[in-house]
Coordinates of N, CA and C and ligand atoms in Angstrom, one line a residue:
M197 N -20.8 21.9 15.0 CA -19.6 21.0 14.9 C -19.4 20.5 13.5
A198 N -18.2 20.3 13.1 CA -17.9 19.8 11.8 C -16.8 18.7 11.9
K199 N -17.0 17.8 11.1 CA -16.0 16.7 11.0 C -14.8 17.2 10.2
R200 N -13.6 16.9 10.8 CA -12.4 17.3 10.1 C -11.7 16.2 9.4
V201 N -10.9 16.4 8.4 CA -10.2 15.4 7.7 C -9.0 15.0 8.6
I202 N -8.8 13.6 8.7 CA -7.7 13.1 9.4 C -6.5 12.9 8.5
F203 N -5.4 13.5 8.9 CA -4.2 13.5 8.1 C -3.5 12.0 8.2
N204 N -2.9 11.6 7.1 CA -2.2 10.4 7.1 C -0.8 10.7 7.6
K205 N -0.1 9.6 8.0 CA 1.2 9.7 8.6 C 2.2 10.2 7.7
S206 N 2.0 10.3 6.4 CA 2.9 10.9 5.5 C 3.0 12.4 5.5
E207 N 2.0 13.0 6.2 CA 2.0 14.4 6.3 C 3.1 14.9 7.3
P208 N 3.9 16.0 6.9 CA 5.0 16.4 7.7 C 4.5 16.9 9.1
I209 N 3.3 17.4 9.1 CA 2.8 18.0 10.5 C 2.8 16.9 11.6
L210 N 2.7 15.6 11.2 CA 2.6 14.5 12.1 C 3.9 14.1 12.7
H211 N 5.0 14.8 12.2 CA 6.3 14.5 12.6 C 7.0 15.7 13.3
K212 N 6.2 16.7 13.6 CA 6.7 17.9 14.3 C 6.2 18.0 15.8
I213 N 7.0 18.7 16.6 CA 6.6 19.0 18.0 C 5.6 20.1 18.0
C214 N 4.5 19.8 18.8 CA 3.4 20.8 18.8 C 3.7 21.8 19.8
K215 N 3.0 23.0 19.6 CA 3.2 24.1 20.5 C 2.2 24.1 21.7
R216 N 2.6 24.6 22.8 CA 1.7 24.7 24.0 C 0.5 25.6 23.6
V217 N -0.6 25.4 24.2 CA -1.8 26.1 24.1 C -1.8 27.2 25.2
D218 N -1.9 28.5 24.9 CA -2.0 29.4 25.9 C -3.2 30.4 25.8
V219 N -4.0 30.2 24.7 CA -5.1 31.0 24.5 C -6.4 30.0 24.6
F220 N -7.2 30.3 25.6 CA -8.4 29.4 25.7 C -9.7 30.2 25.3
D221 N -10.0 30.2 24.0 CA -11.0 31.0 23.5 C -12.1 30.2 22.7
A222 N -12.9 30.9 22.0 CA -14.0 30.2 21.3 C -13.5 29.4 20.2
K223 N -12.3 29.8 19.6 CA -11.7 29.1 18.5 C -11.2 27.7 19.0
L224 N -10.7 27.7 20.2 CA -10.1 26.5 20.7 C -11.3 25.6 21.0
C225 N -12.4 26.1 21.5 CA -13.6 25.3 21.8 C -14.1 24.7 20.5
K226 N -14.1 25.4 19.4 CA -14.6 24.9 18.2 C -13.8 23.8 17.6
L227 N -12.5 23.9 17.8 CA -11.5 22.9 17.4 C -11.8 21.6 18.2
L228 N -11.9 21.8 19.5 CA -12.2 20.6 20.4 C -13.5 19.9 20.0
D229 N -14.6 20.7 19.7 CA -15.9 20.2 19.4 C -15.7 19.4 18.0
D230 N -15.0 20.0 17.1 CA -14.8 19.3 15.8 C -14.0 18.0 16.0
M231 N -13.0 18.1 16.9 CA -12.2 16.9 17.1 C -13.1 15.8 17.7
H232 N -14.0 16.2 18.6 CA -14.9 15.2 19.3 C -15.7 14.5 18.2
E233 N -16.3 15.4 17.4 CA -17.1 14.8 16.3 C -16.3 13.9 15.4
T234 N -15.1 14.3 15.1 CA -14.3 13.5 14.1 C -13.9 12.2 14.8
L235 N -13.6 12.2 16.1 CA -13.2 11.0 16.8 C -14.4 10.0 16.9
S236 N -15.6 10.5 17.2 CA -16.8 9.7 17.3 C -17.1 9.1 15.9
A237 N -17.0 9.9 14.8 CA -17.4 9.4 13.5 C -16.4 8.3 13.0
A238 N -15.1 8.4 13.5 CA -14.1 7.4 13.1 C -14.1 6.2 14.1
N239 N -15.0 6.3 15.1 CA -15.0 5.3 16.1 C -13.6 5.0 16.7
G240 N -12.9 6.1 17.0 CA -11.6 6.0 17.5 C -11.5 6.2 19.0
V241 N -10.4 5.8 19.5 CA -10.1 6.0 21.0 C -9.5 7.4 21.4
G242 N -8.7 7.9 20.4 CA -8.1 9.1 20.7 C -7.7 9.9 19.4
L243 N -7.6 11.1 19.5 CA -7.2 12.0 18.4 C -6.5 13.2 18.8
A244 N -5.4 13.4 18.3 CA -4.4 14.5 18.6 C -4.6 15.7 17.6
A245 N -4.4 16.9 18.0 CA -4.5 18.1 17.1 C -3.8 17.9 15.8
P246 N -2.5 17.5 15.9 CA -1.7 17.4 14.6 C -2.4 16.5 13.5
Q247 N -3.2 15.5 14.0 CA -3.9 14.7 13.1 C -4.9 15.4 12.2
V248 N -5.4 16.5 12.7 CA -6.4 17.2 12.0 C -5.8 18.6 11.5
G249 N -4.4 18.7 11.5 CA -3.7 19.8 10.9 C -3.4 20.9 11.8
F250 N -3.4 20.7 13.1 CA -3.0 21.9 14.1 C -1.9 21.4 14.9
L251 N -0.8 22.3 14.9 CA 0.4 22.1 15.7 C 0.2 22.5 17.1
K252 N -0.8 22.0 17.8 CA -1.1 22.4 19.2 C -1.1 21.2 20.1
R253 N -0.7 21.5 21.3 CA -0.6 20.4 22.3 C -1.9 20.1 23.0
L254 N -2.8 19.4 22.2 CA -4.1 19.0 22.8 C -4.6 17.7 22.1
C255 N -5.4 17.0 22.8 CA -5.9 15.8 22.2 C -7.2 15.4 22.9
V256 N -8.0 14.6 22.3 CA -9.3 14.2 22.9 C -9.3 12.6 22.9
I257 N -9.8 12.1 24.1 CA -9.7 10.7 24.3 C -11.1 10.2 24.8
D258 N -11.6 9.0 24.2 CA -12.7 8.3 24.7 C -12.4 6.8 24.7
A259 N -11.9 6.3 25.9 CA -11.4 5.0 26.0 C -12.5 4.1 26.6
G260 N -13.8 4.5 26.5 CA -14.9 3.8 27.1 C -15.3 4.2 28.5
E261 N -14.5 5.2 29.0 CA -14.8 5.7 30.4 C -15.2 7.2 30.4
G262 N -15.9 7.6 29.3 CA -16.2 8.9 29.1 C -15.3 9.7 28.2
Y263 N -15.7 10.9 27.9 CA -15.0 11.7 26.8 C -14.1 12.7 27.7
Y264 N -12.8 12.8 27.3 CA -11.9 13.7 28.0 C -11.2 14.6 27.0
E265 N -11.0 15.8 27.4 CA -10.1 16.7 26.6 C -8.9 17.0 27.3
L266 N -7.7 16.8 26.7 CA -6.4 17.0 27.4 C -5.7 18.1 26.7
I267 N -5.5 19.2 27.3 CA -4.8 20.4 26.7 C -3.5 20.6 27.5
N268 N -2.4 20.7 26.8 CA -1.1 20.7 27.4 C -0.8 19.5 28.3
P269 N -1.1 18.3 27.9 CA -1.1 17.2 28.8 C 0.4 16.8 29.2
E270 N 0.7 16.4 30.4 CA 1.9 15.9 30.9 C 1.7 14.7 31.6
I271 N 2.5 13.6 31.3 CA 2.6 12.4 32.0 C 3.4 12.6 33.2
L272 N 2.8 12.3 34.4 CA 3.6 12.6 35.7 C 4.2 11.4 36.2
E273 N 3.6 10.2 36.0 CA 4.0 9.0 36.6 C 3.5 7.8 35.8
T274 N 4.3 6.8 35.7 CA 3.8 5.6 35.0 C 4.2 4.4 35.8
S275 N 3.4 3.3 35.7 CA 3.9 2.0 36.4 C 3.3 0.8 35.6
G276 N 3.9 -0.3 35.8 CA 3.5 -1.6 35.2 C 3.7 -1.5 33.7
S277 N 3.3 -2.6 33.1 CA 3.3 -2.6 31.6 C 2.2 -3.5 31.1
Q278 N 1.9 -3.2 29.8 CA 0.9 -3.9 29.1 C 1.3 -4.0 27.7
R279 N 1.1 -5.2 27.0 CA 1.4 -5.4 25.7 C 0.1 -5.8 25.0
D280 N -0.2 -5.0 24.0 CA -1.5 -5.2 23.3 C -1.4 -4.6 21.9
V281 N -2.4 -5.0 21.1 CA -2.5 -4.4 19.7 C -2.9 -3.0 19.8
E282 N -2.2 -2.2 19.0 CA -2.5 -0.8 18.9 C -2.7 -0.4 17.4
G283 N -3.5 0.7 17.2 CA -3.6 1.2 15.9 C -3.7 2.8 15.9
C284 N -3.9 3.4 14.8 CA -3.9 4.9 14.8 C -4.7 5.4 13.6
L285 N -5.5 6.4 13.8 CA -6.4 6.9 12.7 C -5.7 7.4 11.6
S286 N -4.3 7.8 11.9 CA -3.5 8.3 10.8 C -2.6 7.3 10.0
C287 N -2.8 6.1 10.6 CA -2.1 4.9 9.9 C -3.0 3.8 9.7
P288 N -4.0 4.0 8.8 CA -5.0 3.0 8.5 C -4.3 1.7 8.1
N289 N -4.9 0.5 8.5 CA -4.3 -0.8 8.0 C -3.0 -1.1 8.6
E290 N -2.6 -0.4 9.6 CA -1.4 -0.8 10.4 C -1.7 -1.1 11.8
W291 N -1.6 -2.3 12.2 CA -1.9 -2.7 13.6 C -0.7 -3.6 14.1
G292 N -0.4 -3.3 15.3 CA 0.7 -4.2 15.8 C 0.8 -4.1 17.4
Y293 N 1.6 -5.0 17.9 CA 1.8 -5.1 19.4 C 2.7 -4.0 19.8
V294 N 2.3 -3.2 20.9 CA 3.1 -2.2 21.4 C 3.0 -2.3 22.9
T295 N 4.2 -2.3 23.6 CA 4.1 -2.3 25.1 C 4.1 -0.8 25.6
R296 N 3.1 -0.7 26.6 CA 2.9 0.6 27.2 C 2.8 0.4 28.7
P297 N 2.9 1.5 29.5 CA 2.7 1.4 30.9 C 1.3 1.0 31.2
M298 N 1.0 0.1 32.2 CA -0.3 -0.2 32.6 C -1.1 0.9 33.2
K299 N -0.4 1.7 34.0 CA -1.0 2.8 34.8 C -0.3 4.1 34.5
V300 N -1.0 5.2 34.3 CA -0.5 6.5 34.0 C -1.2 7.5 34.8
R301 N -0.4 8.4 35.5 CA -1.0 9.6 36.1 C -0.6 10.8 35.2
F302 N -1.6 11.6 34.9 CA -1.3 12.7 34.0 C -2.0 14.0 34.5
K303 N -1.5 15.1 34.1 CA -2.2 16.4 34.3 C -2.4 17.0 32.9
A304 N -3.5 17.8 32.9 CA -3.8 18.5 31.7 C -4.7 19.6 32.0
Q305 N -4.9 20.5 31.1 CA -5.9 21.6 31.3 C -7.2 21.3 30.5
N306 N -8.3 21.7 31.0 CA -9.6 21.5 30.3 C -9.8 22.8 29.4
R307 N -10.8 22.9 28.7 CA -11.1 23.9 27.7 C -11.2 25.3 28.4
N308 N -11.4 25.3 29.7 CA -11.4 26.7 30.4 C -10.0 27.0 31.0
G309 N -9.0 26.1 30.7 CA -7.7 26.4 31.2 C -7.5 25.9 32.6
M310 N -8.4 25.2 33.2 CA -8.3 24.6 34.5 C -7.5 23.3 34.5
W311 N -6.4 23.3 35.4 CA -5.6 22.1 35.5 C -6.4 21.0 36.2
Y312 N -6.3 19.7 35.8 CA -6.8 18.6 36.5 C -5.7 17.5 36.4
E313 N -5.8 16.6 37.4 CA -5.0 15.3 37.4 C -5.8 14.1 37.4
K314 N -5.3 13.1 36.8 CA -6.1 11.9 36.7 C -5.2 10.6 36.6
D315 N -5.7 9.6 37.3 CA -5.0 8.3 37.2 C -5.8 7.4 36.3
V316 N -5.2 6.8 35.3 CA -5.9 6.0 34.4 C -5.1 4.7 34.3
E317 N -5.7 3.6 33.7 CA -5.1 2.4 33.5 C -5.6 1.7 32.3
G318 N -5.0 0.7 31.8 CA -5.5 -0.1 30.7 C -5.5 0.7 29.4
L319 N -6.6 0.6 28.7 CA -6.8 1.3 27.4 C -6.6 2.8 27.5
F320 N -7.1 3.3 28.5 CA -7.0 4.8 28.7 C -5.6 5.2 28.9
A321 N -4.8 4.4 29.7 CA -3.4 4.7 29.9 C -2.6 4.6 28.5
R322 N -3.0 3.6 27.8 CA -2.3 3.4 26.4 C -2.7 4.6 25.5
A323 N -3.9 5.0 25.5 CA -4.3 6.1 24.7 C -3.6 7.4 25.1
V324 N -3.4 7.7 26.4 CA -2.7 8.9 26.9 C -1.3 8.9 26.3
C325 N -0.6 7.8 26.4 CA 0.7 7.6 25.9 C 0.8 7.8 24.4
H326 N -0.2 7.2 23.7 CA -0.2 7.3 22.2 C -0.4 8.8 21.7
E327 N -1.3 9.5 22.5 CA -1.7 10.8 22.0 C -0.5 11.8 22.4
V328 N 0.0 11.7 23.6 CA 1.1 12.6 24.0 C 2.3 12.4 23.0
D329 N 2.5 11.1 22.6 CA 3.6 10.9 21.6 C 3.3 11.7 20.3
H330 N 2.0 11.8 19.9 CA 1.6 12.6 18.7 C 2.1 14.0 18.9
L331 N 1.9 14.5 20.1 CA 2.2 16.0 20.3 C 3.7 16.2 20.3
D332 N 4.5 15.1 20.4 CA 5.9 15.2 20.3 C 6.4 14.8 18.9
G333 N 5.5 14.6 18.0 CA 5.8 14.2 16.7 C 6.2 12.8 16.4
K334 N 5.8 11.9 17.4 CA 6.1 10.5 17.4 C 4.9 9.6 17.0
L335 N 5.1 8.6 16.2 CA 4.1 7.7 15.8 C 4.3 6.3 16.4
F336 N 3.1 5.7 16.7 CA 3.2 4.3 17.3 C 3.9 3.3 16.5
V337 N 3.9 3.5 15.1 CA 4.4 2.6 14.2 C 6.0 2.3 14.5
D338 N 6.6 3.4 15.1 CA 8.0 3.1 15.4 C 8.2 2.3 16.7
L339 N 7.1 2.0 17.3 CA 7.1 1.2 18.6 C 6.6 -0.2 18.4
I340 N 6.2 -0.5 17.2 CA 5.5 -1.8 17.0 C 6.6 -2.9 17.1
E341 N 6.3 -3.9 18.0 CA 7.1 -5.0 18.2 C 6.8 -6.2 17.2
E342 N 5.6 -6.2 16.8 CA 5.1 -7.3 16.0 C 3.9 -6.9 15.3
Y343 N 3.9 -6.9 13.9 CA 2.8 -6.5 13.2 C 1.7 -7.6 13.2
V344 N 0.4 -7.1 13.1 CA -0.7 -8.0 13.1 C -1.4 -7.8 11.8
E345 N -1.7 -8.9 11.1 CA -2.5 -8.8 9.8 C -4.0 -8.5 10.2
N346 N -4.6 -7.6 9.4 CA -6.0 -7.3 9.7 C -6.9 -7.9 8.6
Ligands
ZN1641 ZN1 -2.6 8.0 16.6

């Protein structure tokens, strides 16, 4: 595994729509392993492929309930709402209140291409919304309702 450089929000790739993953091979596994290591080293909650320079619909999340890989993720259902402080590894020093759904049901593929569905809430739900936004070229800074000084 190797740590990857995390791109800053000024990089054009962070503002583009990512492409679906349709090849599940060793190269994909290597990217996922690298993203896992990069996420751990940065002590982050989530990391999306465009943040390390790949225009692919995949992200990795560890919201304190184990490590998950989401390939071609789709949010199926949301409910409730939560307002809390959010940040992003591509936007260092920017923190602010963002309202997100409290609960999210999503489906995604794992590294073998198998689909799974999962219901998550709280921080995990926030992370899924944040990372899926990345795959659509959207950044959380556009959703900040109130900036927080750090
Ligand atoms: Zn982010």
